[in-house]
CSV table of C-alpha atoms and ligand atoms in Angstrom, one decimal:
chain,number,residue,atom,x,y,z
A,1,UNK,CA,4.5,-8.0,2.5
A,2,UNK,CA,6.7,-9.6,0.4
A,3,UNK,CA,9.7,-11.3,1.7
A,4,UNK,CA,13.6,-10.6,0.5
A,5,UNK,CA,14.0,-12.3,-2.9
A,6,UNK,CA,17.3,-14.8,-2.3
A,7,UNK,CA,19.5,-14.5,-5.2
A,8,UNK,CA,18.4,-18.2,-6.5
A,9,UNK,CA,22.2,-19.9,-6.7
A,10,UNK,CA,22.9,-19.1,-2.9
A,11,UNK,CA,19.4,-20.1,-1.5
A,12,UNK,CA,20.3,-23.6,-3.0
A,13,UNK,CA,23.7,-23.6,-1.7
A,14,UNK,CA,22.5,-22.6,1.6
A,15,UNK,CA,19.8,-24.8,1.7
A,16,UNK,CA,21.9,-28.1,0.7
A,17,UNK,CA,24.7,-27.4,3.5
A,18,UNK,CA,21.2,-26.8,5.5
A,19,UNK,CA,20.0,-30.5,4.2
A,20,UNK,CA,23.3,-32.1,4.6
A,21,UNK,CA,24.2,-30.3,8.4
A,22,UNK,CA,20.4,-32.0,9.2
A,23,UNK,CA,21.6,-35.4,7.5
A,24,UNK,CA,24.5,-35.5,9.8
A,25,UNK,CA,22.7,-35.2,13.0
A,26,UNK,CA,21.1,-38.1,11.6
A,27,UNK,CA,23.5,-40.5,11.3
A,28,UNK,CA,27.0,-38.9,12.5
A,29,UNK,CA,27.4,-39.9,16.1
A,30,UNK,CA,23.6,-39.9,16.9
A,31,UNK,CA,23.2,-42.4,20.5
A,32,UNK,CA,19.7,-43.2,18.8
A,33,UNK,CA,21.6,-44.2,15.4
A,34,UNK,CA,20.3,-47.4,14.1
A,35,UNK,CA,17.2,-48.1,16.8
A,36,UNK,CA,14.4,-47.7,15.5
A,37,UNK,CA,12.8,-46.1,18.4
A,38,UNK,CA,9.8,-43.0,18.0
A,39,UNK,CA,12.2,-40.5,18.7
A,40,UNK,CA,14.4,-41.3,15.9
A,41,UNK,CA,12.0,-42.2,13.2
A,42,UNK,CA,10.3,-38.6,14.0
A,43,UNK,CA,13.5,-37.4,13.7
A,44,UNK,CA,13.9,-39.0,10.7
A,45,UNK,CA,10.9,-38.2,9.2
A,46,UNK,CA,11.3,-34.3,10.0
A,47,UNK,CA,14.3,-33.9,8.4
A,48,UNK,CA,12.5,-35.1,5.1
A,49,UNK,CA,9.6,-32.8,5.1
A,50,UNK,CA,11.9,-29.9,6.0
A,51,UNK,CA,14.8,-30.5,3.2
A,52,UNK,CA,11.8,-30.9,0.9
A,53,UNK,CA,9.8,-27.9,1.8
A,54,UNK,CA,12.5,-25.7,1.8
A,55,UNK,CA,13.8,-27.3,-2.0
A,56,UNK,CA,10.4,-26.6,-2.9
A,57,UNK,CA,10.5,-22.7,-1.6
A,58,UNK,CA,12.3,-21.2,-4.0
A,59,UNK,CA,9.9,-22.2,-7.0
A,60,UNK,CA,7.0,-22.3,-5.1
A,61,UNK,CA,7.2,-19.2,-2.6
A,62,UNK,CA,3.1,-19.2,-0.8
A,63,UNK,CA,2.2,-18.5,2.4
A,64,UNK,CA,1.0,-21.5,3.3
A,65,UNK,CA,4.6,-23.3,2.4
A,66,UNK,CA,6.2,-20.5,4.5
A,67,UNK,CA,3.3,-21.7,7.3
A,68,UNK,CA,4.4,-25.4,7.2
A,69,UNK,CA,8.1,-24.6,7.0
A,70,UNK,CA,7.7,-22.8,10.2
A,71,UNK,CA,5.7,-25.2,12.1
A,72,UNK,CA,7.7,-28.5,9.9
A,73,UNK,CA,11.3,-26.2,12.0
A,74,UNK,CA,9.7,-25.3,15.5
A,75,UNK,CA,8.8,-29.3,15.8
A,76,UNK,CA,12.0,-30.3,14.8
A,77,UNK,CA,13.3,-28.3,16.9
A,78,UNK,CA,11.4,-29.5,20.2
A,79,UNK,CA,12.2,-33.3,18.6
A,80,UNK,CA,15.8,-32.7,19.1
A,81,UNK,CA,15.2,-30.8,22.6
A,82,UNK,CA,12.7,-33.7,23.9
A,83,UNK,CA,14.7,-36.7,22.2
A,84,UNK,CA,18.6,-35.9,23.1
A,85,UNK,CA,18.2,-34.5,26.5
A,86,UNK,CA,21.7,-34.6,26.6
A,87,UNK,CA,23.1,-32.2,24.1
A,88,UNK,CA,22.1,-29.3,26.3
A,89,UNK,CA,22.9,-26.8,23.2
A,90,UNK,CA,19.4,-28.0,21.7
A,91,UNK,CA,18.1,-25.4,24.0
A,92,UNK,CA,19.8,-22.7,22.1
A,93,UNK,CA,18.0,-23.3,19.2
A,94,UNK,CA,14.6,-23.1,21.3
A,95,UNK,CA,15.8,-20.0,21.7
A,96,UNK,CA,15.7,-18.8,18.2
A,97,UNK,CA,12.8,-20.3,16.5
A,98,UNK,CA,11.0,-17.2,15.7
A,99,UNK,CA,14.1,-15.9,14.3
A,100,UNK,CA,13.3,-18.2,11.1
A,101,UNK,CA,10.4,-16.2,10.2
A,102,UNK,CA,12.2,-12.6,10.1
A,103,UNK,CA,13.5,-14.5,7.0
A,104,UNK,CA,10.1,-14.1,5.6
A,105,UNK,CA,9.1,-10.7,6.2
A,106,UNK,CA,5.5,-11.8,7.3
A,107,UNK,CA,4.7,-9.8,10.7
A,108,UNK,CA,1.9,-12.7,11.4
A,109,UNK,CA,4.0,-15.3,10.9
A,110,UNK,CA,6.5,-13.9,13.1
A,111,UNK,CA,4.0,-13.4,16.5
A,112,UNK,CA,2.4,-16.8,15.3
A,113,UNK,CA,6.0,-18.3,15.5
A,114,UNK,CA,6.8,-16.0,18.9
A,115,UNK,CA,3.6,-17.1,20.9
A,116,UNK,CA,3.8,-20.5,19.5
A,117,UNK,CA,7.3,-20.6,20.9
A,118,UNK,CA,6.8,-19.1,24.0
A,119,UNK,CA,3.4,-21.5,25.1
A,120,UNK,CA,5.7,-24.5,24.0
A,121,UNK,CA,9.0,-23.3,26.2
A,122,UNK,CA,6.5,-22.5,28.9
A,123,UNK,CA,5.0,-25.9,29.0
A,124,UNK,CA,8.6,-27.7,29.0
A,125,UNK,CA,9.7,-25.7,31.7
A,126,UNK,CA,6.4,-26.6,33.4
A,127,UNK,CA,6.8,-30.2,32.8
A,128,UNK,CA,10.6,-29.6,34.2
A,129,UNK,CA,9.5,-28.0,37.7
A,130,UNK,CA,6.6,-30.4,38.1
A,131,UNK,CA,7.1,-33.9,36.9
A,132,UNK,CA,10.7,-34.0,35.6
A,133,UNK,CA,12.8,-32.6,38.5
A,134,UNK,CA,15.9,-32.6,37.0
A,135,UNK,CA,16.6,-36.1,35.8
A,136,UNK,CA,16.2,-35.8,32.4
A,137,UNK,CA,17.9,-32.2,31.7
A,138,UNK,CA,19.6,-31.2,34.7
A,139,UNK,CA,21.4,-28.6,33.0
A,140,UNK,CA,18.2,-26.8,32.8
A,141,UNK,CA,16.9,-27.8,36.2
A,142,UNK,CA,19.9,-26.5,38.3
A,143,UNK,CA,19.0,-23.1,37.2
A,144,UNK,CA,15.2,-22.7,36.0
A,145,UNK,CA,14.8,-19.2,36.5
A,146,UNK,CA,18.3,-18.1,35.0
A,147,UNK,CA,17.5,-20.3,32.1
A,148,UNK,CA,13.6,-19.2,31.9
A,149,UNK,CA,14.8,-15.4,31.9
A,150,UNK,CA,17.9,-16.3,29.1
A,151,UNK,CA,14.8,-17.5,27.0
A,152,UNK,CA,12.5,-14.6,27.9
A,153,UNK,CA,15.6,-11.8,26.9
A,154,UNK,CA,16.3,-14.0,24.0
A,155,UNK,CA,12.5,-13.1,22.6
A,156,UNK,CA,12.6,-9.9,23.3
A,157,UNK,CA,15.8,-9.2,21.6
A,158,UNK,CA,14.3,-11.8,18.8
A,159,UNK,CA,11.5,-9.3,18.6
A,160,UNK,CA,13.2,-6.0,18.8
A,161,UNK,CA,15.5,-7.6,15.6
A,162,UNK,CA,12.2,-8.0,13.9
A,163,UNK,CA,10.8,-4.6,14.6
A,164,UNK,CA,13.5,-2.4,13.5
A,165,UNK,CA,14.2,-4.7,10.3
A,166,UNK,CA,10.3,-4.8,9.7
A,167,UNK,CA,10.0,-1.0,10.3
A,168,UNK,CA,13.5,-0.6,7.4
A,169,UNK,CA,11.9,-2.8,4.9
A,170,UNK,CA,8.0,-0.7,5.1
A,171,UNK,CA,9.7,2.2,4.7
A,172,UNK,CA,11.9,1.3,1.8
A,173,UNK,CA,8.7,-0.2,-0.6
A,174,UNK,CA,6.9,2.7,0.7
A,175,UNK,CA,9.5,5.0,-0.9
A,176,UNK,CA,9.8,2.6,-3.6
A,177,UNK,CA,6.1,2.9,-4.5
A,178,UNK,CA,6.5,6.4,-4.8
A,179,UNK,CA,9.5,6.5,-7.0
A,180,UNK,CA,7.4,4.6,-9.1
A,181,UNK,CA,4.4,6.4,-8.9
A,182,UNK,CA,6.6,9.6,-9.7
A,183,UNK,CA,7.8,8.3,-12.4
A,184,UNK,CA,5.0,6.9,-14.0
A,185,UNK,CA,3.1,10.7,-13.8
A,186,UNK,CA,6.4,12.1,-15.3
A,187,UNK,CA,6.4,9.5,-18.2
A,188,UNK,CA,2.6,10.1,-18.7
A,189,UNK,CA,3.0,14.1,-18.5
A,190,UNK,CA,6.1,14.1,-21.3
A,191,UNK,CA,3.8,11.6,-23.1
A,192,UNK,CA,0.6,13.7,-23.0
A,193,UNK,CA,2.6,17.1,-24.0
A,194,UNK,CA,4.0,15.4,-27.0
A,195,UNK,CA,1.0,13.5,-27.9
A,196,UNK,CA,-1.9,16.1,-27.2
A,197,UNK,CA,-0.5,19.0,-29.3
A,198,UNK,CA,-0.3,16.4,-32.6
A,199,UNK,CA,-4.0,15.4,-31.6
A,200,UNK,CA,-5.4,19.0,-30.8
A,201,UNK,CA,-5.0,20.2,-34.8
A,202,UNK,CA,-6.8,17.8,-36.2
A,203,UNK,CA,-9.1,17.3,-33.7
A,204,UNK,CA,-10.0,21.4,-34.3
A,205,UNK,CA,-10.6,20.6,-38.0
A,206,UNK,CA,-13.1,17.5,-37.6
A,207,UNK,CA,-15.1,19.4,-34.9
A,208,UNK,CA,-14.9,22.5,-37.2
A,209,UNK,CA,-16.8,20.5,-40.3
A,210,UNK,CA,-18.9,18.3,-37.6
A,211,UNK,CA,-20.2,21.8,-36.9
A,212,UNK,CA,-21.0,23.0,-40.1
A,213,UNK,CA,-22.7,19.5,-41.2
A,214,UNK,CA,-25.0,20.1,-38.1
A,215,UNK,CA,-26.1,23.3,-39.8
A,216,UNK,CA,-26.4,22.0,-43.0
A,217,UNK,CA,-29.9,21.9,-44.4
A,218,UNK,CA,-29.2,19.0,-46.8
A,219,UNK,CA,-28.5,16.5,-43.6
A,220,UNK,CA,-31.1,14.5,-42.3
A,221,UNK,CA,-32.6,15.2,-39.0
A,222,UNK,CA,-30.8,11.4,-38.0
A,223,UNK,CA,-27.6,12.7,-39.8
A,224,UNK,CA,-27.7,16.0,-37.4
A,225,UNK,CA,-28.4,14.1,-34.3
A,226,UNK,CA,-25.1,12.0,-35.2
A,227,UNK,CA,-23.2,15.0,-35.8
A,228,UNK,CA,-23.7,16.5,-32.6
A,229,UNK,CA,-22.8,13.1,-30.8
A,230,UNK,CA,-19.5,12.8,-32.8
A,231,UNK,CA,-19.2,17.1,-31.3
A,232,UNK,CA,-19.7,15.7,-28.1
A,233,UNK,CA,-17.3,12.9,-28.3
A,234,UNK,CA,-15.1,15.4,-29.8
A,235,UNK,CA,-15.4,18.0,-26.4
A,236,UNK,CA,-14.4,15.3,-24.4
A,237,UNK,CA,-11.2,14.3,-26.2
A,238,UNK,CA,-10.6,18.5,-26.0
A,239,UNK,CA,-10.9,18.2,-22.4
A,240,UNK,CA,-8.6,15.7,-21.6
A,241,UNK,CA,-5.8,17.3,-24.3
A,242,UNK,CA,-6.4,20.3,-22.1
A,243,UNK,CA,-6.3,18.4,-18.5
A,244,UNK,CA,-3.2,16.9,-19.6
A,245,UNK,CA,-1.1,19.9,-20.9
A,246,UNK,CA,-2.0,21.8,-18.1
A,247,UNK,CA,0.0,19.2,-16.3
A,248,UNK,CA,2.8,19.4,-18.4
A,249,UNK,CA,3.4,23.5,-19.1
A,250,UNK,CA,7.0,24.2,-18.1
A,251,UNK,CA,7.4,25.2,-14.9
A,252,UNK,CA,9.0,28.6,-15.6
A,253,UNK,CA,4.7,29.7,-16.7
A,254,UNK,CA,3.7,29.0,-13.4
A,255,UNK,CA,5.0,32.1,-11.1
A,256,UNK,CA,4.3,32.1,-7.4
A,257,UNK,CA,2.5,34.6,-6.1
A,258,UNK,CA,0.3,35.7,-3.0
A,259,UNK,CA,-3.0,34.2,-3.1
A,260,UNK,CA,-5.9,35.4,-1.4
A,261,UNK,CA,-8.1,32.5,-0.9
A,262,UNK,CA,-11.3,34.3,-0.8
A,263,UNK,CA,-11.0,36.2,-4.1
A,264,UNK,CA,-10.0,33.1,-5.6
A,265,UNK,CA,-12.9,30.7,-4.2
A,266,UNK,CA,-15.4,33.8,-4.9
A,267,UNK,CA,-14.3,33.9,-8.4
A,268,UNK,CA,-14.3,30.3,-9.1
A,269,UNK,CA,-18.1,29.8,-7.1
A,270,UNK,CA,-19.0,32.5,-9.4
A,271,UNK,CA,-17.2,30.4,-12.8
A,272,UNK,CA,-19.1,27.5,-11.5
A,273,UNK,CA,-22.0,28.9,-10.1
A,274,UNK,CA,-23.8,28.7,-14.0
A,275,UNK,CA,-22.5,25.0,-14.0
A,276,UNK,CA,-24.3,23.9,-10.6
A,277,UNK,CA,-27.7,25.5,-12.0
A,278,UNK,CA,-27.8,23.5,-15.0
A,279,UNK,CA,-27.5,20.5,-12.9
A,280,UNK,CA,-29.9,22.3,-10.7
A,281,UNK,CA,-27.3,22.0,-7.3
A,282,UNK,CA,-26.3,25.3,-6.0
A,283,UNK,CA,-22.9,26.2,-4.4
A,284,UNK,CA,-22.8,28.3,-0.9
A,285,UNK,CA,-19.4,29.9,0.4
A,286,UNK,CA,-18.3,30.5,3.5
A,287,UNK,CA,-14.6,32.1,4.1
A,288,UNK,CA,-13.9,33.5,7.8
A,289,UNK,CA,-10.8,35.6,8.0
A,290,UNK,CA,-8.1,36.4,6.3
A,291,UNK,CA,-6.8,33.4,4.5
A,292,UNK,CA,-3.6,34.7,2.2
A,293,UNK,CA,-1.2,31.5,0.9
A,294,UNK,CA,1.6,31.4,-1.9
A,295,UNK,CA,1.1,29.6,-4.6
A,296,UNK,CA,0.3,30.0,-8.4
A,297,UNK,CA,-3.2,31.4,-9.1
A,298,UNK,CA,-4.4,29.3,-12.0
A,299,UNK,CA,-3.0,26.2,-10.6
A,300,UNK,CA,-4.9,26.8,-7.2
A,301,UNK,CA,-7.9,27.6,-9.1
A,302,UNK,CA,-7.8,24.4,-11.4
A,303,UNK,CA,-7.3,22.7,-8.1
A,304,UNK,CA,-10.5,24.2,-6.6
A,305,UNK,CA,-12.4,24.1,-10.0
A,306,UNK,CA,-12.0,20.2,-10.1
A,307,UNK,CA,-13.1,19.7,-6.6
A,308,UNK,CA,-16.1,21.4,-6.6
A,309,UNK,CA,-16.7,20.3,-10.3
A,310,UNK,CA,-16.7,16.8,-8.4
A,311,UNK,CA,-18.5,17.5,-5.5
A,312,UNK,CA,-21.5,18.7,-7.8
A,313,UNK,CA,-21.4,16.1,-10.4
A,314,UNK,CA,-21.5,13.5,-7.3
A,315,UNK,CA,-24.5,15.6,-5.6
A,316,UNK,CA,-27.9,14.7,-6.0
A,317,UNK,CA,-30.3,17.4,-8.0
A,318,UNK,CA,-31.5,20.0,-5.2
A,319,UNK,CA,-28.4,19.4,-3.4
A,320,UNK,CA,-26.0,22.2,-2.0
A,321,UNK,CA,-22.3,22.2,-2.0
A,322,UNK,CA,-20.7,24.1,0.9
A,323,UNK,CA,-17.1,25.4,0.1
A,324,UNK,CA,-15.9,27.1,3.2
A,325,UNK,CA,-11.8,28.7,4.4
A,326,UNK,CA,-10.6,29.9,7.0
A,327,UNK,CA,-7.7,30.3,8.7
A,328,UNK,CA,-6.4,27.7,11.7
A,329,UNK,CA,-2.6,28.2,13.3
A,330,UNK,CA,0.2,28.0,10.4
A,331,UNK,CA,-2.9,26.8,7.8
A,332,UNK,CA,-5.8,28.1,5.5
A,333,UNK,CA,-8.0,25.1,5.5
A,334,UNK,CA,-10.6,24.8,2.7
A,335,UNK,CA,-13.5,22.4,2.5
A,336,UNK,CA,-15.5,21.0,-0.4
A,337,UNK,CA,-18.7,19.7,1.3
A,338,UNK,CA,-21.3,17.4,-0.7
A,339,UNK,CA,-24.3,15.6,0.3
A,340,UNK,CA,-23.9,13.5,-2.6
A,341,UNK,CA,-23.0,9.9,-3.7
A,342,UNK,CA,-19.8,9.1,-1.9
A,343,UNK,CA,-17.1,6.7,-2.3
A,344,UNK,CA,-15.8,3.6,-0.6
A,345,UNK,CA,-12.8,3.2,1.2
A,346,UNK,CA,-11.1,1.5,-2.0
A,347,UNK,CA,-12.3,4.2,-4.2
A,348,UNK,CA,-11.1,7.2,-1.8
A,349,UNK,CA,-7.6,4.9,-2.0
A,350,UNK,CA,-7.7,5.1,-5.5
A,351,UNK,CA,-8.3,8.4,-6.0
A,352,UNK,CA,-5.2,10.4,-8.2
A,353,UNK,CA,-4.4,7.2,-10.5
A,354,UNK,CA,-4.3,8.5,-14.5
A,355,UNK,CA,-7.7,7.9,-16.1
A,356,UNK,CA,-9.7,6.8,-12.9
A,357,UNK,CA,-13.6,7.6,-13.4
A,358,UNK,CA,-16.5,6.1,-12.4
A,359,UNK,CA,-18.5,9.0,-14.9
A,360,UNK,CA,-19.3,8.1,-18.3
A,361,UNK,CA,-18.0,11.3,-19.6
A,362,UNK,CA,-15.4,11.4,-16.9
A,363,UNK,CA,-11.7,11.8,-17.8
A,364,UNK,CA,-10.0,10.7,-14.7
A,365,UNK,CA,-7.5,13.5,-14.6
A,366,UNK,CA,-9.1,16.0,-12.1
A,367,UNK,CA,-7.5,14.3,-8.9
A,368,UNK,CA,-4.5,13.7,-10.1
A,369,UNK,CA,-4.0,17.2,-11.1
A,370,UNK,CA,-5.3,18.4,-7.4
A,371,UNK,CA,-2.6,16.0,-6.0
A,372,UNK,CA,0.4,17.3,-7.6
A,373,UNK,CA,-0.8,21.1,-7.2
A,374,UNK,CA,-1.6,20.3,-3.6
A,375,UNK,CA,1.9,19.0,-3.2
A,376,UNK,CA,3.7,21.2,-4.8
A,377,UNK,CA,2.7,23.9,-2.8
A,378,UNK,CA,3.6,21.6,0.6
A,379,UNK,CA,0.1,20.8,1.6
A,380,UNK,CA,-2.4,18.3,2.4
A,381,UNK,CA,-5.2,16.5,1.2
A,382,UNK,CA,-7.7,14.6,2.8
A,383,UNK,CA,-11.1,12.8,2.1
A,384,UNK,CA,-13.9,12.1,4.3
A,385,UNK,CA,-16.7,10.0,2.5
A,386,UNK,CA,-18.9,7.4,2.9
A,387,UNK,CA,-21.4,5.8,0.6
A,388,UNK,CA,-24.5,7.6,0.1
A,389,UNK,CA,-24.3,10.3,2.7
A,390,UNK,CA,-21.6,12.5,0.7
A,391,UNK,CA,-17.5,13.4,0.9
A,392,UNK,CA,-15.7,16.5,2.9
A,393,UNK,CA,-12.2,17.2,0.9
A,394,UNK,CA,-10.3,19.1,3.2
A,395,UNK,CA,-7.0,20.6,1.6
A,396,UNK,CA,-4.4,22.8,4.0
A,397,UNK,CA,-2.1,25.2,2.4
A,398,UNK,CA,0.2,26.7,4.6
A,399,UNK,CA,0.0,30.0,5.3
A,400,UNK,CA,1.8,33.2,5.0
B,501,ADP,P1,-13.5,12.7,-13.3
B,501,ADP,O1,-14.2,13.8,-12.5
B,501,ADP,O2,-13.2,13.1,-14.7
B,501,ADP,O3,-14.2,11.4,-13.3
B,501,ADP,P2,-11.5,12.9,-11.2
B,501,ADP,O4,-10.1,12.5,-11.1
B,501,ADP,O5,-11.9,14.3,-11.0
B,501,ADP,O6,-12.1,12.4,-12.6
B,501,ADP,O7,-12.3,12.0,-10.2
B,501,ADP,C1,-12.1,10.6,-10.3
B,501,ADP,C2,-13.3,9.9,-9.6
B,501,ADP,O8,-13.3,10.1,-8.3
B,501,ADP,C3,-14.7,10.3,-10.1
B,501,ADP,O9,-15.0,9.6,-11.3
B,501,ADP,C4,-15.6,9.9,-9.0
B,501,ADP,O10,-16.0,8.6,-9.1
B,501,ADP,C5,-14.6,10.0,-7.7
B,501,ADP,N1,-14.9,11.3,-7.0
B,501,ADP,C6,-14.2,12.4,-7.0
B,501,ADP,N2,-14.7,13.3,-6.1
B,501,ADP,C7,-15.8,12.8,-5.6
B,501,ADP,C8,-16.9,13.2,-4.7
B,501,ADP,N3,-16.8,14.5,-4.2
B,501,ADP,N4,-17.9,12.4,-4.4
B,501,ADP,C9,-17.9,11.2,-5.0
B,501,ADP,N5,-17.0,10.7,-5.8
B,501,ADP,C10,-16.0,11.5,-6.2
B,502,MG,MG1,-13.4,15.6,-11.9
């Protein structure tokens, strides 16, 4: 997940006053000011790495920087709390360590930094009850389990601050993701509309000659053979033009009406029933009940035509595709059933981007049309598939 990006001005002015705040622990009133004792030189050297690391951030932002920024903080930290015993507010900042990585937006970071901090505080309050006893930091001693249970709430409410503001930021790129993804089909639609009715004229005319040539007797048998390639080629450009507008007709053509499922999925079997027996795969249908929904014929049909169109261009030859309805609570639930190739979990995820095919002749529209049929009639759509043992689409509609 990516972190907030700082506005660039601020993180440096923070950053400095950060630096210079460090700096004056240093060498403002420190008792340890001037002897070079471990403590201090540790001190010392901490403060170095972390004003470097954290100058560095902003053009450098990896995870592994955020990593040793974290760690680099939670020792310096500890250094202050195990080398001036006597500024008891040290302890505070114990307190808040994880808090540093909320900055980051990185949820393993964060319970990294939380158990990391909690083992650490643990083991200084250890050291406290068993060897210390209250010399050293008797602010802490006098009341272990008061301060022990301050700590504890202040991780929980540490946690709960990253939660909710972890949960906010997921939901906001999710919804920005789809804003973009919106917008990107509506671009492509308007495109495609404007584009495809330019290309379709032309296109008419070529195939139209391509056609006669073919026929022609003064055309070499190699010549022909070309001709019907370029016809081919020709076919495929048709079909996407036709994909694509059917996308972008104005909504006004598309009326809703009452479906019945089975008259539509008969009717489309049939339509597709000559396809499957060219590729030699047959289609059986199986509709229980009465399955009524409201939508726009032709658009549910182009839905159902691309799905099985699919589900027998992945089967194997020999293969059946079951397409089966019926009715379940508020929902008429039809599945496309394949025994064919299936498709990988990144592939299933991919499913309903613009031009993705894994088909040579493939135009990559198909899903993305079922998608925006399927939600503009409010239901669902979901894929079961694994490689090589075949893919179940289920698709609800809801009733009426
Ligand atoms: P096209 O059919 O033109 O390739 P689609 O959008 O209909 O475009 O499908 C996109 C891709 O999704 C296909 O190329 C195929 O790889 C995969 N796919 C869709 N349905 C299935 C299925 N039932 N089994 C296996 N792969 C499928
Ligand atoms: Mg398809």
């Amino acid at each position: 997940m990516r972190e907030l990006t700082f506005n660039k001005k601020i993180y440096y002015i923070v950053v400095w006053i950060i630096v210079a705040i460090m700096i004056s622990g240093l060498l403002v009133d420190n008792p340890r000011f001037g002897r070079f004792e471990f403590g201090y030189i540790a001190h010392c050297i901490l403060v170095v790495i972390l004003s470097v690391c954290l100058l560095i951030y902003q053009r450098k932002s990896t995870g592994l920087l955020r990593l040793i920024i974290i760690i680099v903080s939670s020792v310096f930290f500890y250094t202050l709390f195990i080398f001036y015993p006597e500024t008891f507010s040290t302890f505070i900042f114990l307190c808040f360590i994880p808090a540093l990585s909320i900055l980051y937006f990185d949820s393993k970071l964060f319970y990294f930094s939380l158990l990391f901090n909690f083992v650490s505080t643990a083991s200084i309050f250890g050291f406290i009850i068993f060897f210390e006893k209250g010399h050293i930091y008797p602010h802490i001693e006098q009341d272990l389990i008061g301060n022990f249970a301050n700590f504890i709430a202040s991780q929980i409410i540490i946690y709960f601050i990253f939660y909710v503001t972890n949960a906010h930021i997921k939901r906001l790129q999710l919804y920005y993701e789809q804003i973009q993804q919106t917008e990107r089909l509506k671009t492509t639609g308007q495109l495609a509309a404007a584009v495809a009715h330019e290309i379709r004229n032309p296109l008419t005319v070529v195939g139209g000659f391509l056609q006669l040539f073919e026929q022609d007797k003064r055309f070499s048998e190699d010549q022909k053979r070309h001709c019907t390639l370029m016809i081919d080629e020709l076919k495929t450009a048709e079909q996407v033009i036709s994909q694509f507008l059917t996308m972008a007709k104005p909504e006004k053509e598309k009326v809703t009406e009452t479906v019945d499922v089975k008259v539509v999925l008969q009717s489309v079997t049939d339509l597709l029933y000559s396809y499957g027996l060219i590729h030699d795969k047959s289609i059986e249908l199986k509709v229980n009940g009465d399955c009524m929904i409201s939508a726009n014929t032709i658009e549910f049909k182009q839905l159902l035509i691309n799905l099985i169109k699919n589900a027998i261009e992945a089967s194997e030859i020999g293969d059946i595709v079951q397409v089966t309805a019926e009715s379940e609570k508020d929902f008429v639930v039809i599945k496309v059933i394949d025994h064919g190739r299936g498709m990988s979990k990144e592939e299933v995820a991919t499913l309903g981007t613009p031009f993705y095919s894994l088909k040579s002749k493939g135009t990559g529209l198909g899903m993305m049309i079922c998608f925006s049929i399927v939600e503009k009639y409010k239901g669902t759509i979901d894929f079961q598939s694994s490689m090589g043992q075949g893919t179940t689409v289920m698709v609800r509609f809801p009733s009426i």
